[in-house]
PDB file of C-alpha atoms in Angstrom:
ATOM      1  CA  MET A   1     192.689 -55.370  91.950  1.00  0.00           C
ATOM      2  CA  LEU A   2     194.506 -55.359  88.350  1.00  0.00           C
ATOM      3  CA  GLY A   3     196.781 -52.691  89.330  1.00  0.00           C
ATOM      4  CA  LEU A   4     197.745 -54.352  92.727  1.00  0.00           C
ATOM      5  CA  ALA A   5     198.308 -57.862  91.081  1.00  0.00           C
ATOM      6  CA  ILE A   6     200.422 -56.990  88.230  1.00  0.00           C
ATOM      7  CA  ASP A   7     202.581 -54.733  90.462  1.00  0.00           C
ATOM      8  CA  VAL A   8     203.418 -57.779  92.593  1.00  0.00           C
ATOM      9  CA  TRP A   9     204.245 -59.528  89.220  1.00  0.00           C
ATOM     10  CA  ARG A  10     206.957 -56.522  88.240  1.00  0.00           C
ATOM     11  CA  GLN A  11     208.538 -56.452  91.846  1.00  0.00           C
ATOM     12  CA  GLN A  12     209.258 -60.370  91.578  1.00  0.00           C
ATOM     13  CA  PRO A  13     213.406 -60.800  91.136  1.00  0.00           C
ATOM     14  CA  ALA A  14     214.366 -60.590  87.289  1.00  0.00           C
ATOM     15  CA  ALA A  15     215.185 -63.923  85.685  1.00  0.00           C
ATOM     16  CA  ALA A  16     218.398 -64.994  84.673  1.00  0.00           C
ATOM     17  CA  THR A  17     218.866 -63.817  81.022  1.00  0.00           C
ATOM     18  CA  GLY A  18     218.384 -65.782  78.219  1.00  0.00           C
ATOM     19  CA  GLY A  19     217.495 -69.287  77.820  1.00  0.00           C
ATOM     20  CA  ILE A  20     214.341 -71.658  78.715  1.00  0.00           C
ATOM     21  CA  ILE A  21     213.281 -71.372  82.379  1.00  0.00           C
ATOM     22  CA  ALA A  22     213.631 -74.255  84.609  1.00  0.00           C
ATOM     23  CA  ALA A  23     212.341 -73.186  87.912  1.00  0.00           C
ATOM     24  CA  ASN A  24     208.651 -73.951  88.823  1.00  0.00           C
ATOM     25  CA  ARG A  25     208.003 -76.011  85.386  1.00  0.00           C
ATOM     26  CA  GLN A  26     205.280 -77.983  85.872  1.00  0.00           C
ATOM     27  CA  VAL A  27     205.000 -79.663  82.222  1.00  0.00           C
ATOM     28  CA  TRP A  28     207.491 -79.298  78.822  1.00  0.00           C
ATOM     29  CA  LEU A  29     206.505 -80.681  75.675  1.00  0.00           C
ATOM     30  CA  LYS A  30     209.426 -80.224  73.652  1.00  0.00           C
ATOM     31  CA  LYS A  31     210.127 -79.146  69.919  1.00  0.00           C
ATOM     32  CA  GLY A  32     210.601 -82.773  67.999  1.00  0.00           C
ATOM     33  CA  THR A  33     209.482 -85.095  70.978  1.00  0.00           C
ATOM     34  CA  ALA A  34     206.169 -86.347  69.748  1.00  0.00           C
ATOM     35  CA  SER A  35     205.823 -89.650  68.539  1.00  0.00           C
ATOM     36  CA  GLY A  36     202.638 -91.667  67.789  1.00  0.00           C
ATOM     37  CA  ALA A  37     199.650 -91.237  70.235  1.00  0.00           C
ATOM     38  CA  THR A  38     202.262 -89.364  72.874  1.00  0.00           C
ATOM     39  CA  TRP A  39     204.019 -86.033  73.207  1.00  0.00           C
ATOM     40  CA  PRO A  40     206.297 -86.976  76.425  1.00  0.00           C
ATOM     41  CA  ASP A  41     207.161 -84.357  78.703  1.00  0.00           C
ATOM     42  CA  ALA A  42     210.421 -83.408  79.051  1.00  0.00           C
ATOM     43  CA  SER A  43     209.842 -81.637  82.953  1.00  0.00           C
ATOM     44  CA  GLY A  44     210.805 -84.569  84.497  1.00  0.00           C
ATOM     45  CA  ASN A  45     207.524 -84.527  86.197  1.00  0.00           C
ATOM     46  CA  ALA A  46     206.206 -87.473  83.864  1.00  0.00           C
ATOM     47  CA  ARG A  47     203.430 -85.194  82.758  1.00  0.00           C
ATOM     48  CA  ASP A  48     203.393 -86.870  79.131  1.00  0.00           C
ATOM     49  CA  MET A  49     200.162 -85.434  76.709  1.00  0.00           C
ATOM     50  CA  THR A  50     198.214 -88.076  75.139  1.00  0.00           C
ATOM     51  CA  LEU A  51     197.701 -87.319  71.368  1.00  0.00           C
ATOM     52  CA  VAL A  52     193.850 -88.431  70.300  1.00  0.00           C
ATOM     53  CA  GLY A  53     192.738 -88.659  66.700  1.00  0.00           C
ATOM     54  CA  SER A  54     196.324 -88.976  64.941  1.00  0.00           C
ATOM     55  CA  PRO A  55     197.746 -85.340  64.805  1.00  0.00           C
ATOM     56  CA  THR A  56     200.062 -84.717  61.882  1.00  0.00           C
ATOM     57  CA  ILE A  57     203.591 -85.164  63.580  1.00  0.00           C
ATOM     58  CA  GLY A  58     206.271 -83.656  62.009  1.00  0.00           C
ATOM     59  CA  ALA A  59     210.109 -83.292  62.426  1.00  0.00           C
ATOM     60  CA  SER A  60     209.388 -79.832  64.602  1.00  0.00           C
ATOM     61  CA  SER A  61     205.744 -79.768  65.538  1.00  0.00           C
ATOM     62  CA  VAL A  62     202.411 -81.358  65.705  1.00  0.00           C
ATOM     63  CA  THR A  63     199.378 -80.156  63.581  1.00  0.00           C
ATOM     64  CA  PHE A  64     195.708 -80.785  64.699  1.00  0.00           C
ATOM     65  CA  ASN A  65     192.934 -80.199  62.276  1.00  0.00           C
ATOM     66  CA  GLY A  66     190.442 -78.549  63.657  1.00  0.00           C
ATOM     67  CA  THR A  67     187.870 -81.125  63.775  1.00  0.00           C
ATOM     68  CA  THR A  68     188.951 -84.827  65.530  1.00  0.00           C
ATOM     69  CA  GLN A  69     192.275 -84.101  67.133  1.00  0.00           C
ATOM     70  CA  TYR A  70     193.553 -82.775  69.967  1.00  0.00           C
ATOM     71  CA  GLY A  71     196.127 -83.336  73.134  1.00  0.00           C
ATOM     72  CA  THR A  72     195.525 -83.984  76.981  1.00  0.00           C
ATOM     73  CA  ILE A  73     197.355 -83.989  80.029  1.00  0.00           C
ATOM     74  CA  ALA A  74     195.021 -85.368  82.998  1.00  0.00           C
ATOM     75  CA  ALA A  75     197.154 -83.172  86.033  1.00  0.00           C
ATOM     76  CA  SER A  76     199.153 -80.363  84.461  1.00  0.00           C
ATOM     77  CA  GLY A  77     200.123 -79.288  88.263  1.00  0.00           C
ATOM     78  CA  LEU A  78     198.553 -76.057  87.337  1.00  0.00           C
ATOM     79  CA  ALA A  79     195.854 -74.160  89.804  1.00  0.00           C
ATOM     80  CA  VAL A  80     194.687 -70.751  89.878  1.00  0.00           C
ATOM     81  CA  THR A  81     198.426 -69.034  89.889  1.00  0.00           C
ATOM     82  CA  CYS A  82     200.024 -70.337  86.311  1.00  0.00           C
ATOM     83  CA  SER A  83     201.845 -69.214  83.161  1.00  0.00           C
ATOM     84  CA  ILE A  84     201.272 -71.064  80.261  1.00  0.00           C
ATOM     85  CA  TYR A  85     203.784 -70.963  76.967  1.00  0.00           C
ATOM     86  CA  LEU A  86     203.231 -71.863  73.538  1.00  0.00           C
ATOM     87  CA  ARG A  87     204.966 -71.537  69.810  1.00  0.00           C
ATOM     88  CA  PHE A  88     202.552 -72.337  67.631  1.00  0.00           C
ATOM     89  CA  LYS A  89     200.277 -71.265  64.358  1.00  0.00           C
ATOM     90  CA  GLN A  90     196.844 -70.470  64.017  1.00  0.00           C
ATOM     91  CA  VAL A  91     196.658 -72.452  61.108  1.00  0.00           C
ATOM     92  CA  ALA A  92     192.974 -71.157  60.468  1.00  0.00           C
ATOM     93  CA  TRP A  93     190.567 -68.853  62.730  1.00  0.00           C
ATOM     94  CA  ALA A  94     187.138 -69.914  64.132  1.00  0.00           C
ATOM     95  CA  ALA A  95     185.385 -68.062  66.670  1.00  0.00           C
ATOM     96  CA  ASN A  96     185.220 -70.050  70.034  1.00  0.00           C
ATOM     97  CA  ALA A  97     187.678 -72.619  68.612  1.00  0.00           C
ATOM     98  CA  ARG A  98     190.079 -73.614  72.033  1.00  0.00           C
ATOM     99  CA  ILE A  99     193.513 -72.736  71.869  1.00  0.00           C
ATOM    100  CA  VAL A 100     194.040 -74.360  75.217  1.00  0.00           C
ATOM    101  CA  SER A 101     191.963 -75.789  78.008  1.00  0.00           C
ATOM    102  CA  GLY A 102     191.758 -76.323  81.489  1.00  0.00           C
ATOM    103  CA  SER A 103     189.538 -78.892  83.288  1.00  0.00           C
ATOM    104  CA  THR A 104     186.761 -77.152  84.459  1.00  0.00           C
ATOM    105  CA  THR A 105     186.249 -73.439  82.258  1.00  0.00           C
ATOM    106  CA  ALA A 106     189.465 -71.561  82.061  1.00  0.00           C
ATOM    107  CA  ARG A 107     190.510 -71.490  78.615  1.00  0.00           C
ATOM    108  CA  LEU A 108     192.480 -69.705  75.674  1.00  0.00           C
ATOM    109  CA  ILE A 109     190.066 -69.125  72.488  1.00  0.00           C
ATOM    110  CA  GLN A 110     189.632 -67.705  69.215  1.00  0.00           C
ATOM    111  CA  SER A 111     187.689 -64.872  70.110  1.00  0.00           C
ATOM    112  CA  ALA A 112     185.474 -62.523  68.323  1.00  0.00           C
ATOM    113  CA  SER A 113     187.258 -61.611  65.291  1.00  0.00           C
ATOM    114  CA  SER A 114     190.372 -62.910  63.818  1.00  0.00           C
ATOM    115  CA  PRO A 115     192.868 -63.193  64.622  1.00  0.00           C
ATOM    116  CA  ASN A 116     191.939 -62.674  68.256  1.00  0.00           C
ATOM    117  CA  ILE A 117     192.985 -64.735  71.064  1.00  0.00           C
ATOM    118  CA  ALA A 118     191.453 -64.328  74.687  1.00  0.00           C
ATOM    119  CA  LEU A 119     190.995 -65.867  77.764  1.00  0.00           C
ATOM    120  CA  VAL A 120     187.503 -66.818  78.934  1.00  0.00           C
ATOM    121  CA  ASP A 121     186.652 -68.303  82.451  1.00  0.00           C
ATOM    122  CA  SER A 122     183.259 -68.946  83.882  1.00  0.00           C
ATOM    123  CA  ASP A 123     181.695 -66.103  83.666  1.00  0.00           C
ATOM    124  CA  ALA A 124     182.128 -66.526  79.610  1.00  0.00           C
ATOM    125  CA  THR A 125     183.568 -63.226  79.272  1.00  0.00           C
ATOM    126  CA  PRO A 126     186.546 -62.852  76.804  1.00  0.00           C
ATOM    127  CA  TYR A 127     189.850 -60.757  78.841  1.00  0.00           C
ATOM    128  CA  ALA A 128     192.710 -59.802  77.585  1.00  0.00           C
ATOM    129  CA  THR A 129     192.238 -60.307  74.449  1.00  0.00           C
ATOM    130  CA  ASN A 130     195.521 -59.981  71.931  1.00  0.00           C
ATOM    131  CA  GLY A 131     195.000 -59.849  67.865  1.00  0.00           C
ATOM    132  CA  ASN A 132     199.254 -59.884  67.323  1.00  0.00           C
ATOM    133  CA  ALA A 133     198.967 -64.029  66.550  1.00  0.00           C
ATOM    134  CA  ALA A 134     198.573 -63.848  62.750  1.00  0.00           C
ATOM    135  CA  VAL A 135     196.726 -67.068  60.658  1.00  0.00           C
ATOM    136  CA  GLY A 136     198.941 -68.437  59.162  1.00  0.00           C
ATOM    137  CA  ALA A 137     202.258 -67.062  60.725  1.00  0.00           C
ATOM    138  CA  PHE A 138     204.204 -68.721  63.803  1.00  0.00           C
ATOM    139  CA  ALA A 139     203.984 -66.733  67.197  1.00  0.00           C
ATOM    140  CA  SER A 140     205.382 -66.771  70.437  1.00  0.00           C
ATOM    141  CA  LEU A 141     201.856 -67.029  73.280  1.00  0.00           C
ATOM    142  CA  GLY A 142     202.547 -66.401  76.806  1.00  0.00           C
ATOM    143  CA  PHE A 143     199.819 -66.197  79.326  1.00  0.00           C
ATOM    144  CA  ALA A 144     200.167 -65.330  82.786  1.00  0.00           C
ATOM    145  CA  GLN A 145     197.323 -65.390  85.817  1.00  0.00           C
ATOM    146  CA  SER A 146     196.976 -64.801  89.768  1.00  0.00           C
ATOM    147  CA  GLY A 147     193.999 -64.609  91.607  1.00  0.00           C
ATOM    148  CA  GLY A 148     191.872 -62.228  89.730  1.00  0.00           C
ATOM    149  CA  SER A 149     194.185 -60.712  87.052  1.00  0.00           C
ATOM    150  CA  SER A 150     195.369 -61.983  83.531  1.00  0.00           C
ATOM    151  CA  VAL A 151     198.183 -61.157  80.824  1.00  0.00           C
ATOM    152  CA  ILE A 152     198.564 -62.365  77.561  1.00  0.00           C
ATOM    153  CA  ASN A 153     201.798 -61.663  75.427  1.00  0.00           C
ATOM    154  CA  ILE A 154     202.055 -62.445  71.904  1.00  0.00           C
ATOM    155  CA  ASN A 155     205.246 -61.670  70.230  1.00  0.00           C
ATOM    156  CA  GLY A 156     206.155 -59.295  72.919  1.00  0.00           C
ATOM    157  CA  THR A 157     202.996 -57.356  72.709  1.00  0.00           C
ATOM    158  CA  GLU A 158     201.138 -57.355  75.977  1.00  0.00           C
ATOM    159  CA  THR A 159     197.405 -57.380  76.954  1.00  0.00           C
ATOM    160  CA  ALA A 160     196.377 -57.013  80.328  1.00  0.00           C
ATOM    161  CA  ASP A 161     193.281 -57.310  81.835  1.00  0.00           C
ATOM    162  CA  VAL A 162     190.870 -58.818  85.237  1.00  0.00           C
ATOM    163  CA  ALA A 163     190.148 -62.571  85.543  1.00  0.00           C
ATOM    164  CA  VAL A 164     187.611 -64.366  87.422  1.00  0.00           C
ATOM    165  CA  GLY A 165     190.571 -66.611  88.661  1.00  0.00           C
ATOM    166  CA  ASP A 166     189.060 -70.574  87.679  1.00  0.00           C
ATOM    167  CA  SER A 167     191.481 -73.091  88.201  1.00  0.00           C
ATOM    168  CA  TRP A 168     193.385 -75.178  85.654  1.00  0.00           C
ATOM    169  CA  GLY A 169     193.716 -78.270  86.776  1.00  0.00           C
ATOM    170  CA  ALA A 170     193.800 -81.076  83.720  1.00  0.00           C
ATOM    171  CA  PHE A 171     195.246 -79.409  80.522  1.00  0.00           C
ATOM    172  CA  ALA A 172     194.074 -79.624  76.997  1.00  0.00           C
ATOM    173  CA  LEU A 173     195.512 -78.227  73.750  1.00  0.00           C
ATOM    174  CA  ALA A 174     193.708 -77.696  70.571  1.00  0.00           C
ATOM    175  CA  ALA A 175     190.385 -78.447  72.156  1.00  0.00           C
ATOM    176  CA  THR A 176     188.567 -79.258  75.487  1.00  0.00           C
ATOM    177  CA  SER A 177     190.011 -82.717  76.926  1.00  0.00           C
ATOM    178  CA  ALA A 178     187.157 -84.786  75.713  1.00  0.00           C
ATOM    179  CA  GLY A 179     187.937 -82.828  72.407  1.00  0.00           C
ATOM    180  CA  ALA A 180     184.843 -79.870  72.193  1.00  0.00           C
ATOM    181  CA  SER A 181     185.289 -76.881  70.278  1.00  0.00           C
ATOM    182  CA  PRO A 182     188.243 -77.910  68.364  1.00  0.00           C
ATOM    183  CA  SER A 183     190.826 -75.523  67.096  1.00  0.00           C
ATOM    184  CA  ASN A 184     193.184 -75.750  63.534  1.00  0.00           C
ATOM    185  CA  ILE A 185     196.792 -74.950  64.786  1.00  0.00           C
ATOM    186  CA  GLU A 186     200.104 -76.217  64.518  1.00  0.00           C
ATOM    187  CA  VAL A 187     201.832 -76.246  67.774  1.00  0.00           C
ATOM    188  CA  VAL A 188     205.704 -76.735  67.930  1.00  0.00           C
ATOM    189  CA  GLU A 189     206.330 -76.410  71.986  1.00  0.00           C
ATOM    190  CA  VAL A 190     204.660 -75.880  75.414  1.00  0.00           C
ATOM    191  CA  VAL A 191     205.554 -75.011  79.035  1.00  0.00           C
ATOM    192  CA  LEU A 192     203.750 -74.822  81.718  1.00  0.00           C
ATOM    193  CA  TYR A 193     204.348 -73.403  85.199  1.00  0.00           C
ATOM    194  CA  ASP A 194     202.924 -73.117  88.052  1.00  0.00           C
ATOM    195  CA  VAL A 195     203.676 -69.205  88.960  1.00  0.00           C
ATOM    196  CA  ALA A 196     202.759 -66.432  87.213  1.00  0.00           C
ATOM    197  CA  HIS A 197     205.895 -64.985  86.039  1.00  0.00           C
ATOM    198  CA  SER A 198     207.068 -60.838  86.250  1.00  0.00           C
ATOM    199  CA  PRO A 199     207.350 -59.217  82.799  1.00  0.00           C
ATOM    200  CA  ALA A 200     211.207 -59.828  82.773  1.00  0.00           C
ATOM    201  CA  GLU A 201     210.497 -63.560  83.165  1.00  0.00           C
ATOM    202  CA  ARG A 202     207.569 -63.166  80.019  1.00  0.00           C
ATOM    203  CA  THR A 203     210.254 -61.791  77.819  1.00  0.00           C
ATOM    204  CA  GLN A 204     212.515 -64.412  78.285  1.00  0.00           C
ATOM    205  CA  MET A 205     210.317 -67.136  77.863  1.00  0.00           C
ATOM    206  CA  ILE A 206     208.831 -65.203  74.414  1.00  0.00           C
ATOM    207  CA  THR A 207     212.084 -64.602  73.652  1.00  0.00           C
ATOM    208  CA  TYR A 208     213.237 -68.726  73.542  1.00  0.00           C
ATOM    209  CA  MET A 209     210.637 -69.434  71.694  1.00  0.00           C
ATOM    210  CA  GLY A 210     211.299 -67.382  69.639  1.00  0.00           C
ATOM    211  CA  THR A 211     214.028 -69.122  68.627  1.00  0.00           C
ATOM    212  CA  LEU A 212     212.404 -72.766  67.896  1.00  0.00           C
TER     213      LEU A 212
END
């Protein structure tokens, strides 16, 4: 099933060369636009992120302290099939701390050993573990899920796996939507799509994120 799903992604038309992909974009938390308790959505869908606990807002990033700070979007527009991109830094690493979370069980976490990041669903099994986001260095992360398949791309290196296929729904950054399992991360930009991008599209977005 994994092979079939990944082949479907590969057979999709290649993305246009260069820049951020606009089609099917549900949320765009754009670099340098966060202010106060809000990171505004530049996608045109009015899905602003609420910043909780006064994270540190710099000229080009938002830093969450790994204890009391996180961000939430009540309805992200994401379901089971989706793509998620971040330009971010793992300031510190702590097992099971959440990089991003959905409304139920879907999440990307700091998994098993530093600097690994993995998808975890309702069965509590880490999937698509990727160790290419070194602690203390900025990285470009792309995640795509389609049915029972998943892939994590960090700085152009991909790990593909199966997945339970849990729906995302709400979206939280640096913790759950209630602030549990917080992570100490610095985030430059976040982009969410309600489709599973092809390898060419993931490459395009990772390249774009690397320019930020």
